[in-house]
Short mmCIF file of C-alpha atoms and ligand atoms in Angstrom, two decimals:
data_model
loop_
_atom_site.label_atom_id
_atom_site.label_comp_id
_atom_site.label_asym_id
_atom_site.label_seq_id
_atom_site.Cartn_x
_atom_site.Cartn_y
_atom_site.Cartn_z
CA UNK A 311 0.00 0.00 0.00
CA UNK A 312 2.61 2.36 1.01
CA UNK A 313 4.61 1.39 -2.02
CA UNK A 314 1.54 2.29 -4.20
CA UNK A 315 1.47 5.61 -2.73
CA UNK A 316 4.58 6.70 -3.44
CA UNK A 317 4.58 5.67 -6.84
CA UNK A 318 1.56 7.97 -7.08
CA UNK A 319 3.14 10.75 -5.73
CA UNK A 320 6.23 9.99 -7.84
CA UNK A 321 3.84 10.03 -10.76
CA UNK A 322 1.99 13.15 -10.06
CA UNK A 323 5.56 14.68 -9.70
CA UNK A 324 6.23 13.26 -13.13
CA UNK A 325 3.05 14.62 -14.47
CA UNK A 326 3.20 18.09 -13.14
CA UNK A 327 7.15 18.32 -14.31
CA UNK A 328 6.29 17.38 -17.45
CA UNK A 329 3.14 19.68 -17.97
CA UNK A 330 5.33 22.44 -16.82
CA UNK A 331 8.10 21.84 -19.30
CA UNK A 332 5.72 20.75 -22.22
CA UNK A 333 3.98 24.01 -22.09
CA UNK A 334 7.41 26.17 -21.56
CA UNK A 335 8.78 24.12 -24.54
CA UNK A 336 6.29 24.55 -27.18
CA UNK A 337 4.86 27.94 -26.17
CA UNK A 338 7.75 29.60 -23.61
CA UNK A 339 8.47 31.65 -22.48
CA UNK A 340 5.51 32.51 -20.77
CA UNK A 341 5.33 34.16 -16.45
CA UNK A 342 4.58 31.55 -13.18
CA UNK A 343 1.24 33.72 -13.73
CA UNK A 344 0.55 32.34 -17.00
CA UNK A 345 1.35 28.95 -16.73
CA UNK A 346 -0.65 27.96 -13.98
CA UNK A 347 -4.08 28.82 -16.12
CA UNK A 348 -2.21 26.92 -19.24
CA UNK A 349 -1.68 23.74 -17.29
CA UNK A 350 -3.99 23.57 -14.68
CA UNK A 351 -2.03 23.29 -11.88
CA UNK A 352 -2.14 25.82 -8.88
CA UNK A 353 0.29 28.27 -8.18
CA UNK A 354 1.79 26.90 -5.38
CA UNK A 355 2.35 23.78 -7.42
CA UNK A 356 3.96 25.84 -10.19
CA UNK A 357 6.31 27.17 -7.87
CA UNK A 358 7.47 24.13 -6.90
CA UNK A 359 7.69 22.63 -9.95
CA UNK A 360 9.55 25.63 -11.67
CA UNK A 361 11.71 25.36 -9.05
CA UNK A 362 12.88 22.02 -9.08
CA UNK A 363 13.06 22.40 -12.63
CA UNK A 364 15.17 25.44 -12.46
CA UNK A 365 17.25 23.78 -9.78
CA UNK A 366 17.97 20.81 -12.29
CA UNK A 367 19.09 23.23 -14.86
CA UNK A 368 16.57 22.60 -17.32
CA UNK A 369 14.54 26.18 -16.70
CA UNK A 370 16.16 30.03 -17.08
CA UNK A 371 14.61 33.42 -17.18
CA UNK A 372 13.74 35.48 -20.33
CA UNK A 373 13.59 38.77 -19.46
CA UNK A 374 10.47 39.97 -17.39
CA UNK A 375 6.86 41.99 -19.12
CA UNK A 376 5.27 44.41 -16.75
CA UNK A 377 2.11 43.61 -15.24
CA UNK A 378 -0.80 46.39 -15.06
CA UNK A 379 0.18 48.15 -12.12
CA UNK A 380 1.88 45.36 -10.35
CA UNK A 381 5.19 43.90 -10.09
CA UNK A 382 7.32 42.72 -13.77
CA UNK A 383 6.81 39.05 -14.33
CA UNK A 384 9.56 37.17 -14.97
CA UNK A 385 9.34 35.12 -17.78
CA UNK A 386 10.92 31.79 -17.85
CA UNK A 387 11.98 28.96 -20.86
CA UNK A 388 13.28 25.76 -20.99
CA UNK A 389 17.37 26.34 -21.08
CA UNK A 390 18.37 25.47 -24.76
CA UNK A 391 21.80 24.59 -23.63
CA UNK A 392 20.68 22.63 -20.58
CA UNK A 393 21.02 19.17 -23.15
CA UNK A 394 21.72 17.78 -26.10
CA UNK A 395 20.33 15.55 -28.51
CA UNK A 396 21.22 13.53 -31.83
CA UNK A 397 19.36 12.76 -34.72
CA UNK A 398 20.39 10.04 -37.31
CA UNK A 399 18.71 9.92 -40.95
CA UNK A 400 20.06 6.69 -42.27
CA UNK A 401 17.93 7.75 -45.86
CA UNK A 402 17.79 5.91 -48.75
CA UNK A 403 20.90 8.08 -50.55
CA UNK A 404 22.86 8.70 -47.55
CA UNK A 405 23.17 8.40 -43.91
CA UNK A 406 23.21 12.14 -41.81
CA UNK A 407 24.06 12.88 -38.07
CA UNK A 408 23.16 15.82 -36.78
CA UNK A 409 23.80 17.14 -33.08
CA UNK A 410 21.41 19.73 -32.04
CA UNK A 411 21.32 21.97 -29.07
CA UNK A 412 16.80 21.60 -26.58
CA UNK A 413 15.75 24.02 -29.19
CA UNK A 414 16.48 21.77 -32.09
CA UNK A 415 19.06 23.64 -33.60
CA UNK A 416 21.87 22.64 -35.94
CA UNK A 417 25.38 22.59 -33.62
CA UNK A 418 27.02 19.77 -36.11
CA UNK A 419 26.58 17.50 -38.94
CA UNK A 420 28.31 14.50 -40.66
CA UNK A 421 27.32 13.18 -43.72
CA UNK A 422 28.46 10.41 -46.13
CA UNK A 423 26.33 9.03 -49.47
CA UNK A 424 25.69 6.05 -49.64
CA UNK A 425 26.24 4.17 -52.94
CA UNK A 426 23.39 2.98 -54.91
CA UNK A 427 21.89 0.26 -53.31
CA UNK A 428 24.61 0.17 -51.02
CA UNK A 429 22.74 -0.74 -47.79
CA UNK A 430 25.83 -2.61 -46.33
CA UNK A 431 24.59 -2.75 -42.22
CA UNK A 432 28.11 -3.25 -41.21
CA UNK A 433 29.36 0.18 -43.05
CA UNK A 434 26.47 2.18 -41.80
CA UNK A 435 26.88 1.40 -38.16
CA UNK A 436 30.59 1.73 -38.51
CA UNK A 437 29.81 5.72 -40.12
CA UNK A 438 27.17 6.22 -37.46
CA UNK A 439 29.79 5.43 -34.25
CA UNK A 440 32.41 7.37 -36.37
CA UNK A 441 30.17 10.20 -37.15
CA UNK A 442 28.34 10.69 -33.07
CA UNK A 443 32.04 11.24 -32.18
CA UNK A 444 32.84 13.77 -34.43
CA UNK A 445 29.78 15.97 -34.05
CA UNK A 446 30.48 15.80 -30.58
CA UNK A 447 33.65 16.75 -30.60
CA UNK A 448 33.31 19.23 -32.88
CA UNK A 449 30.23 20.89 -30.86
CA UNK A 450 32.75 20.25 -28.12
CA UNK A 451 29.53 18.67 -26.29
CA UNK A 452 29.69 15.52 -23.61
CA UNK A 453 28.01 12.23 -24.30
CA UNK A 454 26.84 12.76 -20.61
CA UNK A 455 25.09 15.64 -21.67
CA UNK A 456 22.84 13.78 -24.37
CA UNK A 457 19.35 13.01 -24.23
CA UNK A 458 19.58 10.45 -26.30
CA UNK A 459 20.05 9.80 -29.98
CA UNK A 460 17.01 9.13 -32.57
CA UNK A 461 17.71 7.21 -35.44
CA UNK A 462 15.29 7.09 -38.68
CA UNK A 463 15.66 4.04 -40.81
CA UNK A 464 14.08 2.60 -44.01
CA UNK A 465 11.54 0.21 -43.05
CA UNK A 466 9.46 -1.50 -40.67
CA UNK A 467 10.63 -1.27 -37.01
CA UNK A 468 10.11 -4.23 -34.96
CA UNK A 469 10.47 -3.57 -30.91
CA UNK A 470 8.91 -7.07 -29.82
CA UNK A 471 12.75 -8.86 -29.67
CA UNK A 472 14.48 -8.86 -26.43
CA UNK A 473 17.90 -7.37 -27.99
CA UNK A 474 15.77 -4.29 -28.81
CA UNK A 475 14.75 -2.55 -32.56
CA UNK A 476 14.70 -4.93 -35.62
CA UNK A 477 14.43 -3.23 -39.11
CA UNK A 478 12.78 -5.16 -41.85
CA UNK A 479 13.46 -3.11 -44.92
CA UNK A 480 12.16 -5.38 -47.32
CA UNK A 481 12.98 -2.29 -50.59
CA UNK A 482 16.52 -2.41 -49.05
CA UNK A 483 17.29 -5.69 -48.50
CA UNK A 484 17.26 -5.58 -45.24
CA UNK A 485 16.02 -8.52 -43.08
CA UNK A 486 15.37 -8.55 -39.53
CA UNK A 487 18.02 -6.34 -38.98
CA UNK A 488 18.75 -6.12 -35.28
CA UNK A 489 19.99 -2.13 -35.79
CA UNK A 490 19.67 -1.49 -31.99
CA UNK A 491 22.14 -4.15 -30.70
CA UNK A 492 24.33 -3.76 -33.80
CA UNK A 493 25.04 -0.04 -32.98
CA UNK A 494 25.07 -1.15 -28.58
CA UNK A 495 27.66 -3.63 -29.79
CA UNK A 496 30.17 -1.00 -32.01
CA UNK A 497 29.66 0.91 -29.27
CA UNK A 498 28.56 4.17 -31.07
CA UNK A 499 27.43 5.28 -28.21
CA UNK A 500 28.31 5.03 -24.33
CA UNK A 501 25.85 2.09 -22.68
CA UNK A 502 23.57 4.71 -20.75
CA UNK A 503 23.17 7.22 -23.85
CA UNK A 504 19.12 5.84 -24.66
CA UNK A 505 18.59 4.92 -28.50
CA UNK A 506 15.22 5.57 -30.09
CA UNK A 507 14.89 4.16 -33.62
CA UNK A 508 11.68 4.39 -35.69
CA UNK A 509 10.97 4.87 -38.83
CA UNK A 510 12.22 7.63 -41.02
CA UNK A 511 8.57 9.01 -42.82
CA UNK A 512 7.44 8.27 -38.95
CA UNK A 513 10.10 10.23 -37.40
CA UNK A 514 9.53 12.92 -40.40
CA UNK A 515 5.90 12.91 -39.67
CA UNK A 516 6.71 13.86 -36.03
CA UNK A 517 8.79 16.99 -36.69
CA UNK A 518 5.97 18.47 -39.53
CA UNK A 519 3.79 17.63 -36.63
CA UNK A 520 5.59 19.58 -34.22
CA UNK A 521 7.17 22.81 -36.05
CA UNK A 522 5.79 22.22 -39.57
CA UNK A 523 3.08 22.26 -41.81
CA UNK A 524 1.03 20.02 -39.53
CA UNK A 525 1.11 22.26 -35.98
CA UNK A 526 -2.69 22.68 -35.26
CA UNK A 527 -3.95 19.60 -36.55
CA UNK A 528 -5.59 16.53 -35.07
CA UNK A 529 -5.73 14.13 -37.93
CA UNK A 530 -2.94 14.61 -40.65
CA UNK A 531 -0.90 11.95 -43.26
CA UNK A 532 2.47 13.35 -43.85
CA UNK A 533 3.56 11.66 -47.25
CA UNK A 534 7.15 11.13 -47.31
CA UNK A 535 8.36 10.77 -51.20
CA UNK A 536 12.20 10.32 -51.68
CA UNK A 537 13.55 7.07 -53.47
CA UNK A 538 10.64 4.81 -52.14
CA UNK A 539 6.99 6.40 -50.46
CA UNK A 540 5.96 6.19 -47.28
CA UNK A 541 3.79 7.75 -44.78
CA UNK A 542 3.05 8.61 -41.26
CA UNK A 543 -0.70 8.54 -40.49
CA UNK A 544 -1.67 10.70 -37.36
CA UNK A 545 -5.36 9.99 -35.69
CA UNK A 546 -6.71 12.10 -32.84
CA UNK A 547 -2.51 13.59 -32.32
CA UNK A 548 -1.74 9.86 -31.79
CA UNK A 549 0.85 8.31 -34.88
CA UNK A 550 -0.96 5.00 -36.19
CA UNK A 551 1.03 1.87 -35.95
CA UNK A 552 -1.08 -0.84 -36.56
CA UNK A 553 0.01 -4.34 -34.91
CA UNK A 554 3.19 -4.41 -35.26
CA UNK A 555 3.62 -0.83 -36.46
CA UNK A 556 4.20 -1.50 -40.09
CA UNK A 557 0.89 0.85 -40.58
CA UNK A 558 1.52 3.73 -43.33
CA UNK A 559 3.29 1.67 -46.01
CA UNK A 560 1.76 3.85 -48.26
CA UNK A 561 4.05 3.38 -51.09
CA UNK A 562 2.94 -0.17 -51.49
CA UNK A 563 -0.40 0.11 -51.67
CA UNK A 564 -1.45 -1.42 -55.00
CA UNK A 565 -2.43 1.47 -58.05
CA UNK A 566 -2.20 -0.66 -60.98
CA UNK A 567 -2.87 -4.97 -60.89
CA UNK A 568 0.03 -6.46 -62.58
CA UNK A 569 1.79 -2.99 -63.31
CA UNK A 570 5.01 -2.18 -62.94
CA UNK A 571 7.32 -4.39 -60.84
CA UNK A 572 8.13 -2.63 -57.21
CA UNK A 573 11.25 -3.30 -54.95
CA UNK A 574 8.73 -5.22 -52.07
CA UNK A 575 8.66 -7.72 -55.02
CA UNK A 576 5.08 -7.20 -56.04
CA UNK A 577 3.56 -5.38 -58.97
CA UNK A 578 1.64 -2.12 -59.49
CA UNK A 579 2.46 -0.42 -56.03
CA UNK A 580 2.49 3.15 -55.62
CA UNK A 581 6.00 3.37 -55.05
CA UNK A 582 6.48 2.01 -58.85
CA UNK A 583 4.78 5.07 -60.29
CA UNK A 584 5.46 7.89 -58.03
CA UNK A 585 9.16 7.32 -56.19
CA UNK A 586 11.93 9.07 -57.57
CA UNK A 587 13.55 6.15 -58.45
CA UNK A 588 10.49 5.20 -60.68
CA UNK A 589 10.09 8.35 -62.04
CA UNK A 590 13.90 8.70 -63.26
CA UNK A 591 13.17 4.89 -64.40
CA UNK A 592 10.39 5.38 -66.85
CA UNK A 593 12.01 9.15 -67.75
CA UNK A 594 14.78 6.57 -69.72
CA UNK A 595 12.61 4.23 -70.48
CA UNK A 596 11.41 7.20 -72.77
CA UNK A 597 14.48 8.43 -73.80
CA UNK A 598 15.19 10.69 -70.93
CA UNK A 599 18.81 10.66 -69.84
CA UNK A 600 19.01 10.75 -66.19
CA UNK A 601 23.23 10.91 -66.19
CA UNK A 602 25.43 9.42 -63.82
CA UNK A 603 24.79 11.72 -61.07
CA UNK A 604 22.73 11.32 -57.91
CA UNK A 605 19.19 11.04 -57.95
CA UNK A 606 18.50 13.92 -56.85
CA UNK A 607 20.34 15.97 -59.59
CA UNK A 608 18.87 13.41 -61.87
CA UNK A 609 15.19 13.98 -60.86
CA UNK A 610 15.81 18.39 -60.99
CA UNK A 611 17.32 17.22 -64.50
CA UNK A 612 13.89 15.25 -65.43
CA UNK A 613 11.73 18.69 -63.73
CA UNK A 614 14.11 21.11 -65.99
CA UNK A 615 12.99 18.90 -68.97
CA UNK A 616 9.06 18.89 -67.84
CA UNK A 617 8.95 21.95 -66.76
CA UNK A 618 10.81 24.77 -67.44
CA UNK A 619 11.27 27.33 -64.69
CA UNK A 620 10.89 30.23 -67.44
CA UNK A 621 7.29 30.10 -68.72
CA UNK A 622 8.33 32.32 -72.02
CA UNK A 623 10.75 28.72 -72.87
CA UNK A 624 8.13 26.72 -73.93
CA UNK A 625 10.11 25.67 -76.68
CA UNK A 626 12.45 23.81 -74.38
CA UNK A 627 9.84 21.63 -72.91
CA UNK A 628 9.85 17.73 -73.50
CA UNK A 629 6.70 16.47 -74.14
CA UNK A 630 7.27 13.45 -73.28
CA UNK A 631 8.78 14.19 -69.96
CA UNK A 632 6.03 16.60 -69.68
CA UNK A 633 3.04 13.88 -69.89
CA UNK A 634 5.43 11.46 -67.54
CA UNK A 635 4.96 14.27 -64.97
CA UNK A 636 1.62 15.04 -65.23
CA UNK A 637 0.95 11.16 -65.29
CA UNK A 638 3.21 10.93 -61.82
CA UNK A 639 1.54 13.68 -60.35
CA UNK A 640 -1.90 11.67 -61.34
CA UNK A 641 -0.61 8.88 -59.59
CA UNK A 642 0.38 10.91 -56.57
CA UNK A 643 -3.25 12.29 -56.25
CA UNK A 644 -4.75 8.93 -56.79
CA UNK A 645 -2.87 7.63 -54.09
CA UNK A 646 -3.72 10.54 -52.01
CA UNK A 647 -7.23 9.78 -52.84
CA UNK A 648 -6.75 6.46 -50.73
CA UNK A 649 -5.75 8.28 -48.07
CA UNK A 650 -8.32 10.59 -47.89
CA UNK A 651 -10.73 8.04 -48.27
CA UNK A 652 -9.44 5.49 -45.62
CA UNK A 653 -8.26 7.82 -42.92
CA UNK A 654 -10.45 11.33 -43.43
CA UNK A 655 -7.76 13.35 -42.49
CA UNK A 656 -7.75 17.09 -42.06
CA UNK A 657 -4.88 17.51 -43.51
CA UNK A 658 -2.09 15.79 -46.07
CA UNK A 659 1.29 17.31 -45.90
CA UNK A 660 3.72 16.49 -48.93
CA UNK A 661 7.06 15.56 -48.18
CA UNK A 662 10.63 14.26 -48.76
CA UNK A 663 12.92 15.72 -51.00
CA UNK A 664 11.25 14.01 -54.08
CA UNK A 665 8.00 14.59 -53.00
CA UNK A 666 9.06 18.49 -52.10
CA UNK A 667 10.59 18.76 -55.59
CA UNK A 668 7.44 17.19 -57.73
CA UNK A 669 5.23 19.49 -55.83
CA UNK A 670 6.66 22.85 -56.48
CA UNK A 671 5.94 22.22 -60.28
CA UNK A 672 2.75 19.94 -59.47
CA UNK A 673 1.20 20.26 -56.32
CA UNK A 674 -2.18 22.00 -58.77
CA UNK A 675 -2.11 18.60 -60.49
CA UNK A 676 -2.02 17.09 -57.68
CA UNK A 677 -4.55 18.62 -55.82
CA UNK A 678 -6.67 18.00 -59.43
CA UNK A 679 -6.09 14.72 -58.99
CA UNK A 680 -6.75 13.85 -55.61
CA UNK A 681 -10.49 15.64 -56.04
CA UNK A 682 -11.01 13.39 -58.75
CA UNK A 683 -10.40 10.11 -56.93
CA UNK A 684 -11.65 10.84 -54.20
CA UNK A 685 -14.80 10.62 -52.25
CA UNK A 686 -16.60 14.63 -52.24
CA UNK A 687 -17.54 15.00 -48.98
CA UNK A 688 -14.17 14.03 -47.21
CA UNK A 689 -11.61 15.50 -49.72
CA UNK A 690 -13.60 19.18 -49.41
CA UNK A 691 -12.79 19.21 -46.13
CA UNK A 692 -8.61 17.79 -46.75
CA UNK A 693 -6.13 20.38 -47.67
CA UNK A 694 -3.19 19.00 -49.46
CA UNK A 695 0.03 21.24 -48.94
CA UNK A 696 3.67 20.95 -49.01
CA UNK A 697 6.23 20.03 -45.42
CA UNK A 698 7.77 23.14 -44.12
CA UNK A 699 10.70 21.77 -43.33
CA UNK A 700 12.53 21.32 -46.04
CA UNK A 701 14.37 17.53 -47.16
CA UNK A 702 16.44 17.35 -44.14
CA UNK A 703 13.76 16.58 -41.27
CA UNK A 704 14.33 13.40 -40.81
CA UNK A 705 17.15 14.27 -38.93
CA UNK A 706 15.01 16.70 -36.30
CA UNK A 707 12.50 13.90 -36.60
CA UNK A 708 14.77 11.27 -34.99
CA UNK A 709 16.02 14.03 -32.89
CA UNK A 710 12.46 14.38 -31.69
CA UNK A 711 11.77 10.49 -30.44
CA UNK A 712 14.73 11.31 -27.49
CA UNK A 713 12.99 14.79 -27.03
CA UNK A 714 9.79 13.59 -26.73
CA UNK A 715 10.65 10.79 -24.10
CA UNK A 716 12.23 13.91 -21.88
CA UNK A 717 9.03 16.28 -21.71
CA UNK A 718 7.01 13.23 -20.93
CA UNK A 719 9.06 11.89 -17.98
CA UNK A 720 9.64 16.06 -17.45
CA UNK A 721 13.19 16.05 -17.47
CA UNK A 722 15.59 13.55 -17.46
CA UNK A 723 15.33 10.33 -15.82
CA UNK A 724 18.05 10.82 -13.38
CA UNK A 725 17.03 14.06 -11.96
CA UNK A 726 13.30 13.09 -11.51
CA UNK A 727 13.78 10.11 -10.17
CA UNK A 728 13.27 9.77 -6.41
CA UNK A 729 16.15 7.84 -6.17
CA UNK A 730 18.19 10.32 -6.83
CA UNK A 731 17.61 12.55 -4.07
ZN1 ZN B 2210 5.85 -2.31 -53.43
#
């Protein structure tokens, strides 16, 4: 009985901390006066709270606003310097690590390409350990002083195994990868650094959720288009996993029976028609000439072709690159169309960097589209629009699994814990 108490208490502490720095984090800095309203705690608790926060570092002051006729209030915010966190895109053309300061910004990056195909496990875990130790070092930041490290990887993320995450990445060639031990046993990172892996168009999802194009929003799809297509589905502000959170394989959802042959092995998916690497496929298959560069130079190659920037060029459009795009944009809005149909969002937010690169020259078409396939009712009441992040937020995104973990256990587990004290 008494052991049940003071787990309550511990978890009211927990709850309160983390209301407090929740609030302060997303909408700081704000007085003592104003958050007690905004989290519905009283001021006495806030004091206490603040306190202990401020105590553990995590809290400083932001200047003070006067009050009508009263004292200034001080205004406080969570400290940006206070701890650290890492974010780890291994994407489908390279693999990124990026150290960033509470506030998400940039304080370091390492980056390496990956060769086509080239999803050699060993090599990626081995850049990954090299990589945390450089930003570090170059930030000149502790590993004590991380939050943890995020890490967004191609594929379905399996956390039922004992030894921790296991990525099936069936469009990789990766099976039952067992990422999480692979990068405890290289030792990228030291033992009580926590590792968060989910992911990437999940972890993507989050951060257009959080400081993008989906802030406000209760229901959303963020599309993620790069080399393959997937998607994060968000119900009620909850992501949807499914059973074994494989839910949002978008890009394999079936446009065309028998059509075009996918990497997952079967025919006609989404992913055949509208991933970069299909598009730039069926751009030779037509005579396009996608050179020996990187996709992505290859895919602003195939847009320069479609659609030139200058309107008064017309003579330098390709028709037939022209009607490929306008047929991949069709394809997009069909499959957006599903979407809307099966999950009535509020919202659908485009991104990737393929998906962020088609839909500067097609989100109309798009759009078009998607009202076409769709059912009326729910697709008057979607907006389709572009991420706001730009092609890099994978990175924040993995940054933000770590992040999230602290504001829900407000703070870090060693300095709530009542152990510690
Ligand atoms: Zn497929």
């Amino acid at each position: 009985m008494r052991d049940r108490e003071k787990r309550t208490v511990r978890d009211l502490r927990r709850t309160n901390r983390s209301a407090v720095l929740r609030k302060l984090y997303f909408d700081g800095p704000l007085s003592r006066q104003e958050l007690a309203p905004a989290t519905g705690l009283s001021s006495g608790s806030i004091s206490n709270v603040v306190a202990e926060l401020t105590a553990d570092g995590l809290l400083e002051e932001a200047g003070s606003v006067g009050s009508d006729g009263g004292r200034p209030r001080t205004l406080l915010r969570v400290a940006r310097r206070s701890a650290y966190l890492i974010g780890v895109d291994v994407g489908e053309t390279r693999v990124r690590v990026e150290l960033f300061d509470l506030a998400l910004t940039e304080l370091a990056r390492a980056e390496r390409p990956l060769a086509a195909r080239g999803y050699d496990v060993d090599r990626i875990v081995g850049f990954i350990r090299d990589a945390v130790a450089d930003v570090l070092r170059e930030a000149d930041v502790a590993p004590e002083s991380l939050l943890g490290v995020g890490v967004g990887v191609p594929g379905i993320v399996d956390r039922s195994s004992p030894g921790g995450a296991v990525v099936h990445g069936q469009t990789v060639g990766w099976d039952a990868v067992p990422i999480e031990s692979l990068l405890r046993d290289a030792a990228a990172l030291p033992p009580e650094v926590p590792l968060f892996i989910d992911n990437g168009a999940k972890t993507l999802g989050q951060a257009e959720m959080w400081f993008g194009a989906g802030r406000g929003a209760r229901h959303a799809v963020i599309a993620l288009i790069g080399s393959g297509v997937g998607a994060c589905i968000i119900t009620d502000g909850v992501l949807y996993g499914g059973a074994h959170s494989s839910a949002g394989e978008w890009g394999h959802t079936t446009m065309q029976v028998r059509g075009r042959a996918c990497r997952c092995g079967a025919r006609g998916c989404l992913e055949a028609y509208a991933s970069a690497e299909a598009v730039l496929e069926r751009w030779a298959e037509i005579g396009g000439d996608p050179g020996d560069a990187d996709e992505e130079t290859a895919l602003a190659a195939f847009l320069a072709s479609a659609a030139p920037d200058d309107e008064g060029d017309r003579g330098a459009v390709d028709e037939k690159a022209a009607a490929l795009l306008e047929e991949t944009a069709e394809y997009l809005g069909a499959g957006i169309a599903d979407l809307v149909n099966l999950f009535n969002p509020e919202r659908i937010i485009i991104s990737g960097w393929a998906g962020l690169m088609l839909g500067r020259h097609s989100l109309p078409a798009v759009r078009r589209a998607a009202g076409a396939y769709a059912l009326r009712h729910p697709v008057e009441r979607t907006t389709i629009e572009l991420g706001r992040l730009g092609p890099d937020a994978v990175t924040v995104g993995a940054a933000t699994l770590p992040l999230a973990d602290f504001l829900s256990r407000g703070g870090r587990g060693r300095e709530s814990a009542p152990a510690a004290r």
